Coordinates of C-alpha atoms in Angstrom, one line a residue:
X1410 CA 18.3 37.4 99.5
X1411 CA 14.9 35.5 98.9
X1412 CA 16.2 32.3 97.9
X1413 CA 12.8 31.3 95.7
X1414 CA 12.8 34.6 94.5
X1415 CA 16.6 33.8 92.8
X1416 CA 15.7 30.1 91.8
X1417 CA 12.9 31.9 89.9
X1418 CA 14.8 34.0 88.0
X1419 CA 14.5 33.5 84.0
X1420 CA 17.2 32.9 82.0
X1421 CA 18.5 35.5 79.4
X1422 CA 16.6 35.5 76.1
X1423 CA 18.6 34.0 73.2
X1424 CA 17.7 35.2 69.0
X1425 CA 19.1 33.0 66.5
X1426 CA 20.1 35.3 63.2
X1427 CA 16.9 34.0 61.6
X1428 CA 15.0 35.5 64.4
X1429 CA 17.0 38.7 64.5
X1430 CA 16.0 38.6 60.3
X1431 CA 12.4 38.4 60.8
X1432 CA 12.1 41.1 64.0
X1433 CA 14.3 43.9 62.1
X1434 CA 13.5 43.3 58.5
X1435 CA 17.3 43.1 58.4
X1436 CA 18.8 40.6 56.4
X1437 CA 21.3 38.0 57.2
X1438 CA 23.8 39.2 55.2
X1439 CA 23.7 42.6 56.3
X1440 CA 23.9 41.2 60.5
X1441 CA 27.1 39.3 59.0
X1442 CA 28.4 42.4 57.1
X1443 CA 28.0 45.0 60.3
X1444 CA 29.4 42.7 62.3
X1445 CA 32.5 42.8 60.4
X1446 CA 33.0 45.9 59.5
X1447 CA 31.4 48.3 63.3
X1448 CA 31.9 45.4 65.6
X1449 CA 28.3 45.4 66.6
X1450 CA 26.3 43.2 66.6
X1451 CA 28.5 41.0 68.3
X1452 CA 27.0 37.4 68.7
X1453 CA 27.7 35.0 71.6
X1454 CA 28.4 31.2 69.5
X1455 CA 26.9 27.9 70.8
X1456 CA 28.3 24.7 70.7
X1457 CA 27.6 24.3 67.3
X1458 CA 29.2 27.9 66.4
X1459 CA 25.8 29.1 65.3
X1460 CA 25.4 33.4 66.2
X1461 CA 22.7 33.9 68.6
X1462 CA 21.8 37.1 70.0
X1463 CA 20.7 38.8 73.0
X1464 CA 17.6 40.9 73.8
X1465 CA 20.4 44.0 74.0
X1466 CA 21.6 43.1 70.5
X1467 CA 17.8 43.0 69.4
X1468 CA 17.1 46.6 70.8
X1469 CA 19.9 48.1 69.5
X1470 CA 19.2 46.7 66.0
X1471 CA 15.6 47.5 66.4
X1472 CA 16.3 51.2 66.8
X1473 CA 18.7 51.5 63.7
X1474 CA 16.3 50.2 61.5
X1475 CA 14.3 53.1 62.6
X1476 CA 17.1 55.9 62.2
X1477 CA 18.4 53.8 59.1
X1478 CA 15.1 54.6 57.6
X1479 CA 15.3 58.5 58.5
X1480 CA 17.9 58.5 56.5
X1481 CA 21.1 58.1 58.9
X1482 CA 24.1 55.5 57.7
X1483 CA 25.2 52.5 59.4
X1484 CA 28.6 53.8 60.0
X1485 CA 27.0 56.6 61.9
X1486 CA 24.5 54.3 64.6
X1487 CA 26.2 51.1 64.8
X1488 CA 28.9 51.8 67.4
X1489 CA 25.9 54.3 69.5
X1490 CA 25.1 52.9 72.8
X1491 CA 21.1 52.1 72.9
X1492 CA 20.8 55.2 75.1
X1493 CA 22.5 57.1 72.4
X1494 CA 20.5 56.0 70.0
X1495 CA 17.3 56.5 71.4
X1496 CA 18.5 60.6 71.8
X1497 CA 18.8 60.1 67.9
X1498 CA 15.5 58.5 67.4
X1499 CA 13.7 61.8 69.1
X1500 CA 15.7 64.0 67.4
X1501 CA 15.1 62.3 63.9
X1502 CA 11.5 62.2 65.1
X1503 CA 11.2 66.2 65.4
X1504 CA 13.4 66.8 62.5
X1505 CA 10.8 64.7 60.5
X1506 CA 7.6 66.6 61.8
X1507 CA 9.0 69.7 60.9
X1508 CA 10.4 68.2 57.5
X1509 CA 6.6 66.9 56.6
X1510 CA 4.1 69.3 59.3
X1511 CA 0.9 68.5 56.4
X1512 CA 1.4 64.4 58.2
X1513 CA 2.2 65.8 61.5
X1514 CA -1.4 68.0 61.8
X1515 CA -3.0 64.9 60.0
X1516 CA -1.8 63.0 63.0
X1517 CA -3.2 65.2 65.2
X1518 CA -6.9 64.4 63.6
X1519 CA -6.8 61.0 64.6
X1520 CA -8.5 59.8 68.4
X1521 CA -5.5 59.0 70.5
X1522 CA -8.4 56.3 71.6
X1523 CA -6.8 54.1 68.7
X1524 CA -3.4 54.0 69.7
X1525 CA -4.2 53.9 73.3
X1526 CA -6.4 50.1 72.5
X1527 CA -3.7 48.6 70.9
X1528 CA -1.1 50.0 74.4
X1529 CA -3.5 48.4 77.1
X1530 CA -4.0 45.1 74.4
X1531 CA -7.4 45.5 74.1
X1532 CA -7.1 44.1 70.6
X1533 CA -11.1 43.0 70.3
X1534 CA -12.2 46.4 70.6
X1535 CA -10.0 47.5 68.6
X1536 CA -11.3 45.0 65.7
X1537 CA -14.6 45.9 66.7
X1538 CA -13.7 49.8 65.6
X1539 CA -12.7 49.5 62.7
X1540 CA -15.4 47.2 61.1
X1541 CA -17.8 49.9 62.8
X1542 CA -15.3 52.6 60.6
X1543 CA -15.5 50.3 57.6
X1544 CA -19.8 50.0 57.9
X1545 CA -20.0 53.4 58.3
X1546 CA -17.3 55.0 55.9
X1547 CA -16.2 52.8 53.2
X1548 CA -12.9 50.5 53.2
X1549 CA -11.3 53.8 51.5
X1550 CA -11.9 56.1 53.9
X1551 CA -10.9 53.8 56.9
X1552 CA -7.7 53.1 55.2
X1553 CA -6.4 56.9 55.2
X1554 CA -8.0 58.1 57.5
X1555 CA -8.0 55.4 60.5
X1556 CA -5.0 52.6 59.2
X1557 CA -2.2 54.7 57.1
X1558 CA -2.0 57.7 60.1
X1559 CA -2.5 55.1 62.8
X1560 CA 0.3 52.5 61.4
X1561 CA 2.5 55.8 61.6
X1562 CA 1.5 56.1 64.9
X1563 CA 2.4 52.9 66.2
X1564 CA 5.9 53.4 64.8
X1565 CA 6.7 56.4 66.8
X1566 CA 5.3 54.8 69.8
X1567 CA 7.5 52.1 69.3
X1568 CA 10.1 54.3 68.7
X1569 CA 9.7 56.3 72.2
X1570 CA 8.9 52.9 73.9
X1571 CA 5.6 53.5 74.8
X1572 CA 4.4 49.6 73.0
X1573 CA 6.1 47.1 73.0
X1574 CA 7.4 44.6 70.0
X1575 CA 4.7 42.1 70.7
X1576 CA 2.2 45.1 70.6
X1577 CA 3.4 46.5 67.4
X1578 CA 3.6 42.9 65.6
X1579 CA -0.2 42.2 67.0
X1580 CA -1.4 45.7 65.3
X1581 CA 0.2 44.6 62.1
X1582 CA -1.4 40.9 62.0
X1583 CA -4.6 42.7 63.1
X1584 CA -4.9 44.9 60.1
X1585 CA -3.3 42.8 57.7
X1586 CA -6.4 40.3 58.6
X1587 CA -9.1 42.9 58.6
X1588 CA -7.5 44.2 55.0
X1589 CA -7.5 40.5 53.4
X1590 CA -11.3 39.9 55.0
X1591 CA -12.1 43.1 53.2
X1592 CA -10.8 42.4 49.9
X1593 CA -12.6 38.9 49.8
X1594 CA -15.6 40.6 50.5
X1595 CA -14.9 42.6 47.5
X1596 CA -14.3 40.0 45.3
X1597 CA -17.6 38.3 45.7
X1598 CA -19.3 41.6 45.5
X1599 CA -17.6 43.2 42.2
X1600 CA -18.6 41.8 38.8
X1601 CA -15.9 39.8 36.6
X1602 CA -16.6 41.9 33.3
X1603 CA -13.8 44.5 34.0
X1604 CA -11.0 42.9 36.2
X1605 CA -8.7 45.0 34.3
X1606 CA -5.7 46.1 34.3
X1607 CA -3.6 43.1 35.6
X1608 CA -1.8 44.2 38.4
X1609 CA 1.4 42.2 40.0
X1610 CA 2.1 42.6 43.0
X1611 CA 5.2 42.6 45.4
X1612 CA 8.0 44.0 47.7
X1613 CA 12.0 44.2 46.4
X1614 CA 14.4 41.8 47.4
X1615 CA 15.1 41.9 51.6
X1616 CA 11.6 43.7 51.8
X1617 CA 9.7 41.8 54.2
X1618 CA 7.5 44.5 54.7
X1619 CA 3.7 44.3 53.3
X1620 CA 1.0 46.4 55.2
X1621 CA 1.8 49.4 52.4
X1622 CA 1.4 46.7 49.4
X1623 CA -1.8 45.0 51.4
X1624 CA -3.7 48.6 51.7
X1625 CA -2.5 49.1 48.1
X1626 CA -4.1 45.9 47.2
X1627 CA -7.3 47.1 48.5
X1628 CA -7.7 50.1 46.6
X1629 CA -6.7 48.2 43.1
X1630 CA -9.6 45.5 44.4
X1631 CA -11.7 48.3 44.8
X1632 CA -11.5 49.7 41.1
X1633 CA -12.2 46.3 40.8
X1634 CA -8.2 45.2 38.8
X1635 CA -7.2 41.6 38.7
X1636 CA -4.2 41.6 41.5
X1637 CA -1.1 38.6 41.4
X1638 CA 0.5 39.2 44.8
X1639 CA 3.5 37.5 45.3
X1640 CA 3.8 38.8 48.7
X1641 CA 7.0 39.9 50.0
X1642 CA 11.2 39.6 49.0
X1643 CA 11.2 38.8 45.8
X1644 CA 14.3 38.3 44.0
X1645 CA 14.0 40.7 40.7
X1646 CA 14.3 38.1 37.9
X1647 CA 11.9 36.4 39.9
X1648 CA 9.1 39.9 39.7
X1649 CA 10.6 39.7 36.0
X1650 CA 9.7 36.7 34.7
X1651 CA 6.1 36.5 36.8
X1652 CA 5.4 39.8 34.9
X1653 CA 6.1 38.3 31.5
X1654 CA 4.5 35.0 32.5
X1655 CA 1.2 36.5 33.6
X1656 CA 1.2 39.3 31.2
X1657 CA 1.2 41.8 34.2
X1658 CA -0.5 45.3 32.8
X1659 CA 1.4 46.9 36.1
X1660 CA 3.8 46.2 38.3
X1661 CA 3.2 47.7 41.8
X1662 CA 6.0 48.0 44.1
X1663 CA 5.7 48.4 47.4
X1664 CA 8.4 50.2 49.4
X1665 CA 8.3 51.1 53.4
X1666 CA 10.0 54.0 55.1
X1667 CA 12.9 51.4 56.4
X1668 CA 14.2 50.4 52.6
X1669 CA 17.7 51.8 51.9
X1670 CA 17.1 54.6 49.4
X1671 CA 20.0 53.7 46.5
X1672 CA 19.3 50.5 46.7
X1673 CA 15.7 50.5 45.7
X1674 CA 16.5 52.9 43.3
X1675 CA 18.8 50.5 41.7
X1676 CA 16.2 47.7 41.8
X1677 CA 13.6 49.7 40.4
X1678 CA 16.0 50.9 36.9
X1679 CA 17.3 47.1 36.5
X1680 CA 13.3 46.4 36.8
X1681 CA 12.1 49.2 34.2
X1682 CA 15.3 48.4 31.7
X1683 CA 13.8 45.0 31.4
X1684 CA 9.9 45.0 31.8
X1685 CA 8.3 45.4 28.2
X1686 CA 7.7 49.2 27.8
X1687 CA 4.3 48.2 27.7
X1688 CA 4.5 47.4 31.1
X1689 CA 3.8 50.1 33.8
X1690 CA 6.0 50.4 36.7
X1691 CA 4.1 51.8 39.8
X1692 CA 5.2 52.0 43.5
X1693 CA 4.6 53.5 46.6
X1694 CA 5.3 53.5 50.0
X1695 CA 8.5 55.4 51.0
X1696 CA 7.9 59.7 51.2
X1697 CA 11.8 59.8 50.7
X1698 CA 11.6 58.8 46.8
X1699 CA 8.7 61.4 46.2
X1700 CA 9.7 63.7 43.0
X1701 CA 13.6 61.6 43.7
X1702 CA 15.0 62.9 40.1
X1703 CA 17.1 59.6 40.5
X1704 CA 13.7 57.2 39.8
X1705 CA 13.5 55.5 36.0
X1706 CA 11.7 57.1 33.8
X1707 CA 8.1 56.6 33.4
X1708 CA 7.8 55.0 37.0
X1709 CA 4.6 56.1 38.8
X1710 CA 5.0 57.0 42.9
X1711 CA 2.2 57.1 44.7
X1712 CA 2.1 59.4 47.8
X1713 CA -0.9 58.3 49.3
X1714 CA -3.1 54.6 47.9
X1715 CA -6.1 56.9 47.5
X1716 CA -4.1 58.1 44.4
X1717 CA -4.2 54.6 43.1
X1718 CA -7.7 55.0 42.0
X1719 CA -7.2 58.4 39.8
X1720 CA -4.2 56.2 38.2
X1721 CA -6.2 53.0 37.5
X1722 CA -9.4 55.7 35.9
X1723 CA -5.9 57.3 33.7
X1724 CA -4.6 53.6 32.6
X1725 CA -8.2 52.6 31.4
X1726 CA -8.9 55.6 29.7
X1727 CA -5.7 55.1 27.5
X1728 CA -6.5 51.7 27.2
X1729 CA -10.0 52.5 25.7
X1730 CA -11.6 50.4 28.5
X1731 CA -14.9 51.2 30.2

């Protein structure tokens, strides 16, 4: 054996439960909770009897967010081996193109040259392409046609391990910069005289995703709304109380395809039992709640953000506002 080959070796990556919080978008309480009841994950302690994890755990965990999200329970993945579960993701993959073929042909449309910059990291062309898109077609366009199919893209590529988590979480900071750039731009741009209706903005609580709420955010900045983010996880008398306290015209929701199904829908009735009736409910995000017969009444879904703009024209028009 190459002895400066085996001095050189690196030592085993370590997640604290924080960490494994912030890469999965899974919440402490629900690491602590599978742990008890499937056995998995199960965290080495330190000296202190903190969890950490390993890189193993963070795979595996990775990969049921992804099947959690296609609609698969807990009880069902947790116990899986990684190469199990990875059988599962392709299988939920094909299930879902042939469940929604309309996204899978979109998909199709798009250059594989996108997806193919961010897999060889060439991140500053990939900038450069979409301002070029943006020049050329309007912030609208580039966002369905170039950001919403690609984002999908970059899921599934994740998903059949063809990028990598560094690659994925460098696509989202990418866009997520482009999309605020772009809405500043806006701003200056627009006049003040409308800046109507009020929109808050936000995620549910243990939602830390906000690339859906960000490109809805540009399209109510482009029908030129007043928008109160409050980014992501907020707790609901938290959304509550901002609403009142801001006199919020709408509250937008935004709602990725890795939220847990009931619960959202028992967020979003707590939320419209308490907001003012006068207060819209809007969300969007997740295609599994589309038409969901189990939604609050009078709660708006939006299927795609370019609907957002149809919506806003509706609101004003009831409103009496120009």
């Amino acid at each position: 054996m190459n002895q400066t080959a085996a001095n050189t070796t690196l030592p085993a990556v370590h997640y604290s439960i924080s960490d494994i919080e912030r890469d999965t978008g899974l919440s402490k309480m629900t690491l602590r909770m599978w742990e008890h009841r499937y056995g998995f994950p199960d965290p080495q302690r330190d000296t202190q009897g903190n969890r950490y994890y390993l890189q193993s755990d963070l795979d595996k965990l990775m990969v049921i967010k992804r099947l959690l999200a296609a609609g698969y329970r807990p009880s069902k993945v947790a116990r899986l081996s990684l190469d199990e579960l990875h059988e599962l993701s392709k299988l939920a993959q094909e299930e879902g193109q042939e469940r929604h073929p309309r996204k899978a042909r979109n998909l199709q449309v798009l250059d594989g040259e996108w997806l193919q910059w961010l897999k060889d990291n060439e991140s500053e062309r990939f900038r450069r392409a979409l301002h070029q898109q943006m020049v050329k077609y309007g912030l609208a366009s580039t966002i369905e046609n170039i950001i919403s199919p690609l984002a999908y893209e970059v899921g599934v590529a994740w998903l059949q391990g063809e990028i990598s988590v560094f690659q994925e979480h460098l696509f989202t900071e990418t866009i997520q910069g482009f999309l605020r750039d772009a809405i500043t731009v806006l701003d200056i741009k627009l006049p003040d005289e409308i800046r109507s209706p009020r929109v808050l903005l936000t995620t549910l609580p243990q939602e830390k995703h906000t690339l859906g709420l960000l490109m809805a955010e540009c399209f109510f900045a482009l029908e030129n709304c007043e928008r109160l983010s409050l980014g992501a996880d907020t707790p609901l008398p938290e959304i509550l109380a901002a609403a009142a306290q801001l006199n919020a015209d709408i509250v937008a929701i935004g709602v990725s395809t890795h939220a847990p199904v009931q619960e959202v829908i028992q967020n979003l009735k707590q939320l419209r039992q308490h907001l003012p009736a006068s207060t819209e409910l809007w969300m969007g995000g997740n295609p599994a709640l589309f038409n969901s017969k189990r939604l609050p009444e009078n709660t708006i879904f939006f299927r795609k953000a370019q609907d957002i703009i149809d919506s806003v024209a509706a609101w004003r028009a009831k409103q009496g506002v120009n």
